[in-house]
XYZ file of N, CA and C in Angstrom:
360
model
N -72.213 7.047 169.066
C -72.356 6.228 170.233
C -73.457 5.249 169.742
N -73.427 3.982 170.070
C -74.268 3.221 170.156
C -75.710 3.319 170.989
N -76.673 3.065 170.575
C -78.106 3.426 170.883
C -78.829 1.862 171.417
N -78.546 0.807 170.942
C -78.551 -0.521 171.536
C -77.756 -1.701 171.656
N -78.425 -2.001 172.666
C -77.153 -3.270 172.678
C -77.232 -4.327 171.440
N -77.704 -4.405 170.602
C -77.907 -5.196 169.561
C -76.717 -4.799 168.770
N -76.455 -2.998 168.341
C -75.334 -2.349 167.820
C -73.963 -2.808 168.566
N -74.012 -2.941 170.075
C -72.657 -3.206 170.586
C -72.303 -4.612 170.327
N -73.424 -5.466 169.998
C -73.160 -6.806 170.069
C -72.238 -7.199 168.672
N -72.877 -6.364 167.785
C -72.730 -6.194 166.302
C -71.130 -5.756 166.089
N -70.918 -4.700 166.666
C -69.555 -4.057 166.785
C -68.677 -4.956 167.472
N -68.896 -5.922 168.340
C -67.847 -6.611 169.004
C -67.793 -7.732 168.203
N -68.754 -8.356 167.518
C -68.487 -9.556 166.923
C -67.520 -8.819 165.355
N -68.002 -7.989 165.111
C -66.603 -7.021 163.858
C -65.348 -7.416 164.188
N -64.939 -6.603 165.349
C -64.107 -6.822 165.932
C -63.140 -7.931 166.386
N -63.847 -9.244 166.880
C -63.563 -10.440 167.169
C -63.322 -10.959 165.807
N -63.418 -10.662 164.340
C -63.168 -11.317 163.365
C -61.837 -10.945 162.927
N -61.259 -12.054 162.285
C -59.874 -11.557 161.935
C -59.934 -10.372 161.179
N -58.904 -9.319 160.867
C -58.898 -8.441 160.069
C -59.112 -8.789 158.624
N -59.756 -7.847 157.806
C -59.873 -7.846 156.849
C -58.458 -7.826 155.746
N -57.446 -7.350 156.486
C -56.342 -7.064 155.654
C -55.289 -8.155 156.018
N -55.546 -8.969 156.986
C -54.873 -10.278 157.388
C -55.501 -11.444 156.351
N -56.769 -11.093 156.358
C -57.238 -12.315 155.253
C -56.873 -12.227 153.931
N -57.274 -10.755 153.601
C -56.782 -10.532 152.226
C -55.415 -10.966 151.614
N -54.423 -10.664 152.512
C -52.997 -10.898 152.547
C -52.899 -12.297 152.682
N -53.470 -12.941 153.337
C -53.086 -14.468 153.258
C -53.647 -15.362 152.135
N -54.766 -14.679 151.402
C -55.163 -15.403 150.409
C -54.456 -14.517 149.287
N -54.204 -13.443 148.933
C -53.687 -12.823 147.555
C -52.198 -12.961 147.863
N -51.370 -13.189 148.974
C -50.028 -13.153 148.971
C -49.019 -14.117 148.114
N -50.058 -15.438 148.212
C -49.146 -16.670 147.153
C -49.477 -16.140 145.924
N -50.551 -15.623 145.014
C -50.668 -15.091 144.133
C -49.754 -14.318 143.382
N -49.548 -13.300 144.135
C -48.608 -12.031 143.973
C -47.437 -12.425 143.917
N -46.788 -13.300 144.822
C -45.573 -13.905 144.877
C -45.249 -14.837 144.019
N -46.514 -15.514 143.175
C -46.204 -16.313 142.011
C -45.925 -15.862 140.962
N -46.793 -14.278 140.700
C -46.808 -13.686 139.795
C -45.515 -12.957 139.596
N -44.911 -12.199 140.805
C -43.193 -11.942 140.860
C -42.682 -12.725 140.218
N -42.717 -13.773 140.940
C -41.388 -15.078 140.651
C -41.657 -15.131 138.792
N -42.570 -15.228 138.552
C -42.763 -15.616 137.115
C -42.606 -14.266 136.472
N -42.203 -13.191 136.716
C -42.427 -11.994 135.747
C -40.767 -12.083 136.089
N -40.380 -12.080 137.023
C -39.061 -12.386 137.032
C -38.125 -13.144 136.391
N -38.395 -14.535 136.157
C -37.993 -15.576 135.124
C -38.167 -14.875 134.162
N -39.301 -14.329 133.419
C -39.490 -14.468 132.470
C -38.186 -13.312 132.081
N -38.114 -11.671 133.017
C -37.453 -10.778 132.597
C -36.148 -11.539 132.084
N -35.528 -12.384 133.142
C -34.448 -13.234 133.389
C -34.121 -13.608 131.798
N -35.211 -14.624 131.472
C -34.929 -14.945 130.260
C -34.993 -14.276 129.019
N -35.526 -13.462 128.937
C -35.697 -12.514 127.853
C -34.446 -11.641 127.830
N -33.736 -11.429 128.803
C -32.524 -10.878 128.817
C -31.427 -11.453 128.327
N -31.474 -13.029 129.040
C -30.303 -13.791 128.636
C -30.651 -14.103 126.631
N -31.701 -14.271 126.516
C -32.159 -14.207 124.660
C -31.215 -13.103 124.188
N -31.420 -11.944 124.859
C -30.928 -10.491 124.220
C -29.326 -10.607 124.294
N -28.756 -11.203 125.411
C -27.423 -10.892 125.689
C -26.560 -12.539 124.628
N -27.642 -13.641 124.285
C -27.224 -14.152 123.330
C -27.133 -13.847 121.818
N -28.129 -13.245 121.539
C -28.525 -12.727 120.261
C -27.270 -11.821 119.659
N -27.225 -11.002 120.885
C -25.949 -10.026 120.628
C -24.585 -10.507 120.834
N -24.211 -11.270 121.656
C -23.113 -11.808 121.604
C -22.895 -12.846 120.229
N -23.878 -13.294 120.056
C -23.770 -14.175 118.325
C -23.491 -13.116 117.271
N -24.372 -11.728 117.219
C -24.106 -10.829 116.171
C -22.946 -10.443 116.291
N -22.152 -10.102 117.350
C -20.750 -9.530 117.592
C -19.673 -10.675 117.323
N -19.860 -11.820 117.087
C -19.107 -13.130 116.791
C -19.299 -13.231 115.356
N -20.480 -12.827 114.777
C -20.672 -13.310 113.284
C -20.064 -11.739 112.477
N -20.010 -10.545 113.289
C -19.469 -9.619 112.872
C -17.883 -9.510 112.733
N -17.237 -10.266 113.760
C -15.823 -10.419 113.886
C -15.194 -11.563 112.936
N -16.192 -12.530 112.812
C -15.591 -13.593 111.670
C -15.694 -13.076 110.388
N -16.703 -12.170 110.243
C -16.648 -11.349 108.646
C -15.438 -10.229 108.494
N -15.078 -9.748 109.565
C -14.109 -8.895 110.059
C -12.640 -9.555 109.662
N -12.331 -11.067 110.199
C -11.589 -11.666 110.252
C -11.359 -12.020 108.744
N -12.298 -12.681 107.987
C -12.299 -13.167 106.903
C -11.972 -11.659 105.771
N -11.965 -10.451 105.964
C -11.915 -9.380 105.505
C -10.173 -9.177 105.225
N -9.802 -9.221 106.634
C -8.695 -9.363 107.240
C -7.616 -9.851 106.522
N -7.923 -11.235 106.466
C -7.072 -12.374 105.855
C -7.010 -11.935 104.136
N -8.116 -11.588 103.436
C -8.287 -11.447 102.260
C -7.268 -9.879 102.036
N -7.398 -8.827 102.647
C -6.519 -7.708 102.591
C -4.909 -8.017 102.650
N -4.579 -9.176 103.677
C -3.409 -9.752 103.763
C -2.948 -10.652 102.597
N -3.673 -11.453 101.761
C -3.392 -11.914 100.351
C -3.242 -10.755 99.539
N -4.147 -9.501 99.350
C -4.013 -8.891 98.355
C -2.397 -8.046 98.577
N -2.354 -7.842 99.826
C -1.090 -7.202 100.062
C -0.012 -7.969 99.626
N 0.173 -8.764 99.996
C 1.254 -10.044 99.509
C 1.284 -10.407 98.117
N 0.109 -10.323 97.089
C 0.179 -10.293 96.082
C 0.672 -9.036 95.052
N 0.440 -7.586 95.805
C 0.727 -6.405 95.628
C 1.928 -6.530 95.520
N 3.019 -6.998 96.942
C 4.379 -7.017 97.035
C 4.862 -7.949 95.692
N 4.202 -8.792 95.390
C 5.242 -9.766 94.201
C 4.932 -9.211 92.980
N 3.989 -8.302 93.057
C 3.862 -7.630 91.337
C 5.034 -6.283 91.593
N 5.178 -5.625 92.777
C 5.845 -4.721 92.515
C 7.451 -4.786 92.638
N 7.544 -6.146 93.152
C 9.146 -6.857 93.140
C 9.133 -7.184 91.634
N 8.234 -7.805 91.121
C 8.525 -8.322 90.049
C 8.648 -6.804 88.730
N 8.071 -5.861 88.815
C 8.146 -4.638 88.343
C 9.772 -3.789 88.497
N 10.223 -4.107 89.562
C 11.706 -3.746 89.715
C 11.875 -2.347 90.522
N 12.584 -1.609 90.083
C 12.724 -0.440 90.884
C 11.673 0.579 90.831
N 10.993 0.314 89.942
C 9.920 1.318 89.482
C 8.412 1.007 90.538
N 8.647 -0.363 91.053
C 7.733 -0.355 91.718
C 8.011 -0.559 93.442
N 8.990 -0.001 93.751
C 9.639 0.420 95.068
C 8.162 1.051 96.161
N 8.113 1.799 95.548
C 7.492 2.949 96.372
C 5.647 1.872 96.674
N 5.389 1.228 95.481
C 4.117 0.409 95.404
C 4.237 -0.759 96.511
N 5.546 -1.402 96.815
C 5.890 -2.381 97.841
C 5.835 -1.801 99.309
N 6.491 -0.919 99.261
C 6.396 -0.195 100.902
C 4.790 0.063 101.400
N 4.171 0.800 100.042
C 2.248 0.776 100.418
C 1.702 -0.716 101.083
N 2.288 -1.361 99.966
C 1.855 -2.928 100.379
C 2.158 -3.580 101.606
N 3.861 -3.183 101.907
C 3.883 -4.115 103.206
C 3.389 -3.394 104.277
N 3.028 -1.795 104.386
C 2.208 -1.098 105.291
C 0.700 -1.846 105.556
N 0.052 -2.258 104.185
C -1.048 -2.708 104.139
C -1.418 -3.765 104.856
N -0.287 -4.605 104.767
C -0.311 -6.044 105.369
C 0.070 -5.989 107.013
N 1.081 -4.923 107.249
C 1.402 -4.728 108.688
C 0.093 -4.305 109.374
N -0.609 -3.828 108.820
C -1.973 -3.077 109.254
C -2.873 -4.349 109.288
N -3.029 -4.781 108.516
C -4.160 -6.491 108.589
C -3.736 -7.195 109.501
N -2.171 -7.362 109.891
C -2.291 -8.242 110.764
C -2.489 -7.674 112.310
N -2.034 -6.207 112.452
C -2.572 -5.730 113.530
C -4.292 -5.983 114.144
N -4.805 -5.761 112.935
C -6.255 -5.819 112.776
C -6.474 -7.146 113.042
N -6.202 -8.176 112.501
C -6.421 -9.390 112.818
C -6.029 -9.803 114.545
N -5.110 -9.552 114.855
C -4.710 -9.428 116.283
C -5.782 -8.839 117.139
N -6.456 -7.664 116.706
C -7.223 -7.242 117.695
C -8.401 -8.005 117.853
N -9.048 -8.330 116.696
C -9.943 -9.404 116.161
C -10.242 -10.599 117.474
N -9.027 -11.317 117.259
C -8.611 -12.624 117.694
C -8.727 -11.974 119.324
N -8.526 -11.280 119.971
C -8.387 -10.751 121.262
C -9.894 -10.474 121.476
N -10.494 -9.623 120.729
C -11.925 -9.707 120.818
C -12.726 -10.594 120.646
N -12.708 -11.577 120.278
C -13.248 -13.270 120.071
C -12.833 -13.817 120.929
N -11.565 -13.793 121.709
C -11.363 -14.334 123.187
C -12.007 -13.987 124.178
N -12.399 -12.506 124.249
C -13.515 -12.449 125.220
C -14.807 -12.562 125.046
N -15.288 -12.809 123.772
C -16.623 -13.074 123.622
C -16.384 -14.926 124.276
N -15.732 -15.709 123.944
C -15.724 -16.989 124.083
C -15.236 -17.045 125.698
N -14.754 -15.972 126.281
C -14.934 -16.530 127.730
C -16.062 -16.559 128.890
């Protein structure tokens, strides 16, 4: 309990003051909001950079695989020519070369599809 009139006056003055919480929020909220906005932007930019780097890496891998696929097709074509040049003895080799060429073509189609997804 209050013993003196001055204690009551002090208590009344404290109660009449705007709340400490309201003052703190009024001063702190803009700083917290600016911090959160900045942090969100930084996180978004970092994610965008990671996505871009991943996409670039995938494009490079697909381009390398496409190059290998084209080389395999050329090798298979050359193997077919050599098998034909040998004649009957090269027929088995010609079948294998043809299958390699078919697989290489299918691989090339898949790589083109994947590359198209990345471009979209």
